[in-house]
Tab-separated table of C-alpha atoms in Angstrom:
chain	number	residue	atom	x	y	z
I	1	MET	CA	17.437	-42.879	-13.216
I	2	LYS	CA	15.767	-45.717	-11.287
I	3	PRO	CA	12.230	-45.127	-9.995
I	4	ILE	CA	12.056	-44.232	-6.309
I	5	GLN	CA	10.447	-46.926	-4.151
I	6	PRO	CA	8.638	-46.268	-0.835
I	7	MET	CA	11.504	-47.726	1.205
I	8	ASP	CA	13.915	-45.317	-0.486
I	9	LEU	CA	12.343	-42.455	1.477
I	10	ASN	CA	14.266	-43.666	4.528
I	11	SER	CA	17.537	-42.750	2.818
I	12	TYR	CA	16.623	-39.183	1.820
I	13	TRP	CA	16.997	-36.062	3.935
I	14	PHE	CA	14.913	-32.971	3.183
I	15	LEU	CA	16.272	-29.536	4.095
I	16	SER	CA	14.137	-26.525	5.023
I	17	LYS	CA	14.328	-23.270	6.990
I	18	LEU	CA	17.786	-22.462	5.626
I	19	THR	CA	18.754	-19.354	7.618
I	20	MET	CA	21.917	-17.290	7.265
I	21	ASN	CA	23.412	-15.634	10.346
I	22	PRO	CA	23.570	-11.875	9.574
I	23	TYR	CA	26.043	-11.388	12.428
I	24	ARG	CA	28.508	-14.174	11.601
I	25	GLU	CA	28.854	-15.194	7.962
I	26	GLU	CA	30.320	-18.626	8.725
I	27	VAL	CA	27.240	-19.754	10.699
I	28	ILE	CA	24.121	-21.189	9.020
I	29	ALA	CA	21.068	-22.921	10.492
I	30	CYS	CA	18.593	-25.271	8.839
I	31	VAL	CA	16.124	-28.049	9.614
I	32	ARG	CA	16.792	-31.568	8.366
I	33	SER	CA	13.806	-33.899	8.014
I	34	GLN	CA	13.636	-37.607	7.290
I	35	MET	CA	10.756	-39.969	6.704
I	36	GLU	CA	10.082	-42.603	9.365
I	37	LEU	CA	8.181	-44.984	7.136
I	38	GLN	CA	6.912	-47.432	9.748
I	39	GLU	CA	5.564	-44.636	11.976
I	40	ASN	CA	4.266	-42.740	8.907
I	41	ARG	CA	5.811	-39.453	10.043
I	42	TYR	CA	8.853	-37.227	9.630
I	43	CYS	CA	11.518	-36.621	12.247
I	44	HIS	CA	13.081	-33.153	12.307
I	45	GLU	CA	16.454	-31.909	13.550
I	46	LEU	CA	17.960	-28.452	13.938
I	47	MET	CA	21.375	-28.339	12.286
I	48	ILE	CA	24.072	-25.671	12.630
I	49	LYS	CA	26.944	-25.143	10.205
I	50	LYS	CA	30.122	-23.485	11.473
I	51	GLY	CA	32.729	-23.139	8.775
I	52	LYS	CA	32.594	-26.421	6.848
I	53	ALA	CA	31.204	-28.641	9.610
I	54	TRP	CA	27.530	-29.400	10.238
I	55	GLU	CA	26.271	-30.333	13.716
I	56	THR	CA	22.902	-31.755	14.784
I	57	ARG	CA	21.742	-29.760	17.800
I	58	LEU	CA	18.068	-30.404	18.618
I	59	LYS	CA	15.129	-32.642	17.887
I	60	LEU	CA	12.111	-30.683	16.661
I	61	LYS	CA	8.437	-31.594	16.581
I	62	LYS	CA	8.150	-29.768	13.221
I	63	PRO	CA	10.261	-27.186	11.340
I	64	GLY	CA	8.484	-24.128	12.792
I	65	LEU	CA	10.374	-20.836	13.188
I	66	VAL	CA	14.174	-20.579	12.945
I	67	CYS	CA	15.897	-17.172	12.965
I	68	PHE	CA	18.927	-15.466	14.517
I	69	LEU	CA	18.400	-12.840	17.226
I	70	ASP	CA	22.130	-12.180	17.555
I	71	ALA	CA	25.428	-13.862	16.671
I	72	ASP	CA	24.944	-16.709	19.143
I	73	THR	CA	21.184	-16.905	19.790
I	74	LEU	CA	18.445	-18.588	17.762
I	75	LEU	CA	14.723	-18.012	18.095
I	76	LEU	CA	12.730	-21.166	17.374
I	77	THR	CA	9.602	-23.176	18.113
I	78	ASN	CA	8.698	-26.822	18.617
I	79	ALA	CA	11.852	-28.065	20.387
I	80	GLU	CA	11.600	-31.611	21.771
I	81	THR	CA	13.917	-32.206	24.748
I	82	SER	CA	13.616	-33.690	28.214
I	83	LEU	CA	12.761	-30.194	29.510
I	84	PHE	CA	10.591	-28.954	26.651
I	85	GLN	CA	7.857	-31.139	25.205
I	86	SER	CA	5.697	-29.492	22.560
I	87	ASP	CA	2.069	-29.165	23.609
I	88	PRO	CA	-0.234	-29.710	20.595
I	89	LYS	CA	-2.712	-27.205	22.075
I	90	LYS	CA	-0.239	-24.323	22.310
I	91	THR	CA	2.975	-22.962	20.767
I	92	GLN	CA	6.192	-22.279	22.688
I	93	PHE	CA	8.738	-19.721	21.480
I	94	LEU	CA	12.256	-20.464	22.707
I	95	THR	CA	15.726	-18.976	22.526
I	96	TYR	CA	18.577	-21.391	21.921
I	97	SER	CA	22.194	-20.520	22.775
I	98	LEU	CA	24.709	-21.746	20.206
I	99	LYS	CA	27.453	-21.495	22.839
I	100	THR	CA	25.875	-23.317	25.773
I	101	GLY	CA	22.979	-25.217	24.182
I	102	ASP	CA	20.554	-23.724	26.727
I	103	LEU	CA	16.874	-23.433	25.844
I	104	THR	CA	14.743	-20.685	27.390
I	105	GLU	CA	11.027	-20.220	26.871
I	106	ILE	CA	10.274	-16.535	26.303
I	107	PHE	CA	6.652	-16.668	25.188
I	108	SER	CA	3.783	-19.030	24.458
I	109	LEU	CA	0.490	-18.775	22.603
I	110	PRO	CA	-2.619	-20.731	23.675
I	111	PHE	CA	-3.151	-22.205	20.204
I	112	PRO	CA	-1.086	-24.133	17.629
I	113	VAL	CA	0.641	-21.831	15.122
I	114	SER	CA	0.866	-22.911	11.480
I	115	SER	CA	3.658	-20.431	10.616
I	116	ALA	CA	5.676	-17.773	12.440
I	117	HIS	CA	7.979	-14.948	11.328
I	118	TYR	CA	10.312	-12.613	13.192
I	119	LEU	CA	9.223	-8.980	12.768
I	120	GLY	CA	12.144	-7.427	14.644
I	121	GLY	CA	12.749	-6.240	18.199
I	122	THR	CA	10.566	-8.434	20.411
I	123	GLN	CA	7.713	-8.884	17.936
I	124	LEU	CA	6.510	-11.889	15.970
I	125	ILE	CA	4.025	-12.385	13.162
I	126	VAL	CA	2.102	-15.638	13.507
I	127	LYS	CA	-0.589	-17.357	11.448
I	128	ALA	CA	-2.960	-19.688	13.230
I	129	GLU	CA	-6.334	-21.328	12.812
I	130	VAL	CA	-8.228	-20.026	15.817
I	131	ASP	CA	-11.694	-21.245	16.762
I	132	GLU	CA	-13.413	-17.845	17.014
I	133	ASN	CA	-16.282	-18.174	14.551
I	134	VAL	CA	-18.107	-21.223	15.876
I	135	GLY	CA	-21.842	-20.587	16.086
I	136	GLU	CA	-23.836	-20.809	19.286
I	137	ASP	CA	-26.570	-23.076	17.926
I	138	GLU	CA	-26.204	-26.817	18.223
I	139	ALA	CA	-28.219	-29.666	16.796
I	140	ASN	CA	-31.201	-30.565	18.945
I	141	PHE	CA	-30.380	-34.205	19.712
I	142	PRO	CA	-32.400	-36.160	22.248
I	143	THR	CA	-30.844	-36.444	25.701
I	144	GLY	CA	-28.489	-39.382	25.954
I	145	ASN	CA	-27.878	-39.692	22.213
I	146	THR	CA	-24.558	-41.539	21.874
I	147	TYR	CA	-23.740	-39.872	18.532
I	148	LYS	CA	-23.971	-36.225	19.654
I	149	GLU	CA	-20.285	-35.900	20.550
I	150	ASN	CA	-19.297	-37.056	17.046
I	151	VAL	CA	-21.507	-34.585	15.169
I	152	MET	CA	-20.538	-31.090	14.010
I	153	VAL	CA	-23.137	-28.681	12.641
I	154	LEU	CA	-21.781	-27.010	9.523
I	155	GLU	CA	-22.479	-23.297	9.126
I	156	GLU	CA	-20.714	-22.770	5.814
I	157	LEU	CA	-20.357	-24.567	2.529
I	158	PRO	CA	-17.159	-26.592	2.016
I	159	TRP	CA	-14.817	-25.298	-0.663
I	160	CYS	CA	-11.918	-26.293	-2.888
I	161	ALA	CA	-9.078	-26.810	-0.393
I	162	ASN	CA	-9.606	-30.545	0.037
I	163	GLY	CA	-12.092	-30.476	2.878
I	164	ARG	CA	-10.886	-27.577	5.021
I	165	GLY	CA	-14.288	-25.958	4.557
I	166	PHE	CA	-15.755	-28.800	6.594
I	167	ILE	CA	-14.024	-27.291	9.645
I	168	SER	CA	-16.969	-25.092	10.412
I	169	ARG	CA	-16.169	-21.358	10.236
I	170	HIS	CA	-12.477	-21.681	11.082
I	171	ARG	CA	-10.022	-19.225	9.509
I	172	ASN	CA	-6.257	-18.853	9.342
I	173	ARG	CA	-5.846	-15.487	11.069
I	174	LEU	CA	-2.760	-13.292	11.276
I	175	PHE	CA	-1.544	-11.982	14.644
I	176	VAL	CA	1.244	-9.730	15.908
I	177	ALA	CA	2.735	-10.935	19.211
I	178	ASP	CA	5.236	-9.349	21.600
I	179	TRP	CA	7.197	-11.555	23.988
I	180	THR	CA	8.056	-8.609	26.271
I	181	THR	CA	4.454	-7.655	26.974
I	182	GLN	CA	3.273	-11.280	26.582
I	183	GLN	CA	0.396	-9.987	24.469
I	184	TYR	CA	-0.913	-10.755	20.983
I	185	GLN	CA	-3.337	-8.858	18.751
I	186	PRO	CA	-5.143	-9.919	15.553
I	187	ILE	CA	-4.222	-8.200	12.298
I	188	THR	CA	-6.966	-9.794	10.206
I	189	SER	CA	-10.651	-10.260	10.983
I	190	SER	CA	-12.228	-13.531	12.107
I	191	ASP	CA	-13.756	-13.902	8.608
I	192	PHE	CA	-10.427	-13.527	6.777
I	193	GLN	CA	-8.592	-16.605	5.478
I	194	CYS	CA	-4.891	-15.687	5.385
I	195	GLY	CA	-2.670	-17.184	2.674
I	196	GLY	CA	0.975	-16.356	1.969
I	197	VAL	CA	2.979	-14.147	4.351
I	198	ALA	CA	6.281	-12.262	3.967
I	199	VAL	CA	7.944	-10.130	6.645
I	200	CYS	CA	10.510	-7.339	6.256
I	201	PRO	CA	11.986	-6.480	9.695
I	202	ASP	CA	13.949	-3.540	8.224
I	203	ARG	CA	10.692	-1.886	7.159
I	204	HIS	CA	8.587	-3.239	10.074
I	205	GLN	CA	6.100	-4.388	7.441
I	206	VAL	CA	4.189	-7.560	6.615
I	207	LEU	CA	2.922	-8.529	3.166
I	208	PHE	CA	0.114	-11.092	3.054
I	209	THR	CA	-2.572	-12.550	0.801
I	210	GLY	CA	-6.029	-13.913	1.494
I	211	MET	CA	-9.775	-13.505	1.194
I	212	THR	CA	-12.766	-12.552	3.354
I	213	TYR	CA	-15.900	-14.675	3.468
I	214	LYS	CA	-18.623	-15.675	5.904
I	215	ASP	CA	-20.367	-18.582	4.222
I	216	LYS	CA	-18.392	-19.744	1.191
I	217	ALA	CA	-14.960	-18.747	-0.102
I	218	SER	CA	-15.042	-16.541	-3.198
I	219	GLN	CA	-11.679	-17.964	-4.361
I	220	LYS	CA	-10.662	-14.425	-5.299
I	221	GLU	CA	-7.677	-13.327	-3.220
I	222	GLY	CA	-6.305	-9.894	-2.411
I	223	LEU	CA	-2.880	-8.522	-1.453
I	224	PHE	CA	-2.389	-6.515	1.744
I	225	LEU	CA	0.368	-4.660	3.633
I	226	TYR	CA	0.533	-4.344	7.413
I	227	ASP	CA	2.676	-1.541	8.886
I	228	ALA	CA	3.705	-2.455	12.427
I	229	VAL	CA	4.748	1.107	13.322
I	230	ARG	CA	1.395	2.642	12.347
I	231	GLN	CA	-0.490	-0.586	13.139
I	232	GLU	CA	-2.431	-0.208	9.899
I	233	VAL	CA	-3.414	-2.570	7.088
I	234	THR	CA	-3.386	-1.197	3.527
I	235	THR	CA	-5.138	-2.951	0.644
I	236	LEU	CA	-2.738	-3.125	-2.304
I	237	ILE	CA	-4.924	-5.281	-4.575
I	238	GLU	CA	-8.639	-5.667	-3.901
I	239	GLU	CA	-10.139	-9.104	-3.514
I	240	GLY	CA	-11.719	-10.188	-6.772
I	241	VAL	CA	-9.006	-9.180	-9.278
I	242	PHE	CA	-6.900	-12.362	-9.139
I	243	ARG	CA	-8.070	-15.940	-8.697
I	244	ARG	CA	-4.888	-16.823	-6.826
I	245	ILE	CA	-2.040	-14.782	-5.333
I	246	LYS	CA	0.999	-16.572	-3.899
I	247	GLU	CA	4.587	-16.024	-2.786
I	248	PRO	CA	4.517	-12.317	-1.780
I	249	CYS	CA	8.057	-10.896	-1.486
I	250	PHE	CA	9.846	-7.648	-0.670
I	251	LEU	CA	12.305	-6.697	-3.430
I	252	ASN	CA	14.197	-3.435	-2.827
I	253	ASP	CA	11.589	-0.641	-2.858
I	254	SER	CA	9.048	-2.773	-4.719
I	255	LEU	CA	6.920	-5.823	-4.000
I	256	VAL	CA	6.768	-9.069	-5.982
I	257	PHE	CA	3.989	-11.635	-6.064
I	258	ALA	CA	2.910	-14.559	-8.243
I	259	ALA	CA	-0.692	-14.573	-9.439
I	260	THR	CA	-3.237	-15.693	-12.004
I	261	LYS	CA	-6.712	-14.493	-12.918
I	262	GLY	CA	-7.639	-18.088	-13.708
I	263	GLU	CA	-9.530	-17.165	-16.847
I	264	ARG	CA	-8.551	-20.366	-18.717
I	265	TYR	CA	-7.975	-23.128	-16.173
I	266	GLY	CA	-9.239	-21.663	-12.905
I	267	LYS	CA	-7.161	-22.084	-9.748
I	268	ASN	CA	-4.801	-24.565	-11.430
I	269	GLU	CA	-3.604	-22.107	-14.057
I	270	ALA	CA	0.141	-21.344	-14.068
I	271	LEU	CA	1.066	-18.193	-12.165
I	272	ASP	CA	3.012	-15.193	-13.469
I	273	PHE	CA	5.315	-12.948	-11.460
I	274	TYR	CA	4.176	-9.348	-10.962
I	275	LEU	CA	6.047	-6.255	-9.746
I	276	LEU	CA	4.089	-3.760	-7.628
I	277	ASN	CA	4.844	-0.217	-6.492
I	278	PRO	CA	3.492	0.056	-2.906
I	279	MET	CA	3.204	3.844	-3.153
I	280	THR	CA	1.064	3.960	-6.306
I	281	LYS	CA	-0.397	0.416	-6.046
I	282	GLN	CA	0.356	0.007	-9.750
I	283	TYR	CA	1.576	-3.409	-10.884
I	284	ARG	CA	2.887	-5.005	-14.070
I	285	ILE	CA	3.978	-8.455	-15.202
I	286	LEU	CA	7.591	-9.049	-14.229
I	287	LYS	CA	7.887	-12.498	-15.773
I	288	ALA	CA	5.286	-14.654	-17.513
I	289	LEU	CA	5.790	-18.341	-16.711
I	290	ASP	CA	4.774	-21.163	-19.028
I	291	HIS	CA	5.026	-23.813	-16.285
I	292	PRO	CA	3.675	-23.910	-12.732
I	293	LEU	CA	5.754	-22.840	-9.775
I	294	GLY	CA	6.944	-25.730	-7.645
I	295	SER	CA	6.303	-29.329	-8.635
I	296	SER	CA	3.373	-31.084	-7.014
I	297	VAL	CA	1.117	-32.588	-9.665
I	298	VAL	CA	-1.105	-35.040	-7.782
I	299	SER	CA	-4.320	-36.866	-8.537
I	300	ASP	CA	-6.523	-33.764	-8.370
I	301	CYS	CA	-4.147	-31.723	-10.619
I	302	ARG	CA	-3.221	-29.415	-7.757
I	303	LEU	CA	-0.546	-27.407	-9.542
I	304	ASN	CA	1.549	-24.570	-8.098
I	305	SER	CA	1.998	-26.440	-4.804
I	306	GLY	CA	5.306	-27.020	-3.055
I	307	SER	CA	6.795	-23.880	-4.557
I	308	ALA	CA	9.750	-22.063	-3.038
I	309	VAL	CA	10.505	-18.395	-3.708
I	310	LYS	CA	13.310	-16.443	-2.072
I	311	VAL	CA	14.737	-12.935	-2.508
I	312	VAL	CA	18.448	-12.355	-1.877
I	313	GLN	CA	19.459	-8.705	-2.344
I	314	ASP	CA	18.078	-7.834	-5.793
I	315	GLN	CA	17.762	-11.412	-7.091
I	316	LEU	CA	14.597	-13.542	-7.110
I	317	TYR	CA	15.046	-17.312	-6.912
I	318	PHE	CA	12.213	-19.794	-7.406
I	319	THR	CA	11.431	-23.432	-8.148
I	320	MET	CA	9.164	-24.578	-10.958
I	321	MET	CA	8.251	-27.588	-13.081
I	322	ASP	CA	10.972	-29.371	-15.028
I	323	ASP	CA	11.721	-28.783	-18.746
I	324	ALA	CA	10.964	-25.061	-18.432
I	325	VAL	CA	13.404	-22.774	-20.249
I	326	ILE	CA	13.841	-19.456	-18.443
I	327	SER	CA	15.797	-16.559	-19.889
I	328	SER	CA	18.514	-15.198	-17.625
I	329	GLY	CA	17.465	-12.529	-15.162
I	330	LEU	CA	14.126	-11.173	-14.040
């Protein structure tokens, strides 16, 4: 195989957000992305498959949310048309008709959303970095100082995630939003940094990982379950047990997650899959992995990045480093 050169990126398409239509088996949606090398960005398109034919339907600012509300209606974000231009300071939620191609805005949030999930009915689960923890004190610069507008006073120590700690006291918070009432409410506190999120509309539940800190991240994550009916958050695994917890999933009546205690190599240690009973909160190793999930070894040895885990019925599918030999079945 010939080495890939930078210009080769123009000839590759990357697929994401593959979504099956639960109402019509022959219809599938996905997002197709391609590198625009000269502009140093990706362009994104919503694609629909009917039968054997694929059609490009919309330009998207970024992949965002793609899910089916009914047989002929998609719920999505970040559409770029002559009528809808994505505002970087807010997030629009739109319905898209597969029959007519009409776009209708049903809801918007006054901040950019990093990820969104459909909870069922008219509810959404969104994760966003909201500026709610910024301190009131500012540096005492002399009047007329030309550098004041370019200075930020840090109130917490930076941590391992490649500089995100320098964004003073910002957190990825989890919210539940309802497009009928046009309201949104936080699920996590302003000191909680949310990680992975999985949603099960059939159960009206949300599984998520993360950690709480005010000054410096402990790098010890916990696992939590939000029940939308009771509007309650249950702690399944306390913060401090695992160094990292990723890829939470619903699997039949159990929960699956990938985690490591990081006792040998810290945060870069390969993860193992665990099976957890949500009633008893007891968990056990489901599958020990000798190689990291995903495949993103970069200059700072950031392993376990770029992973993809998906549950279909009672099967768990995942990506991991090459040359790994996995026995059949989990």
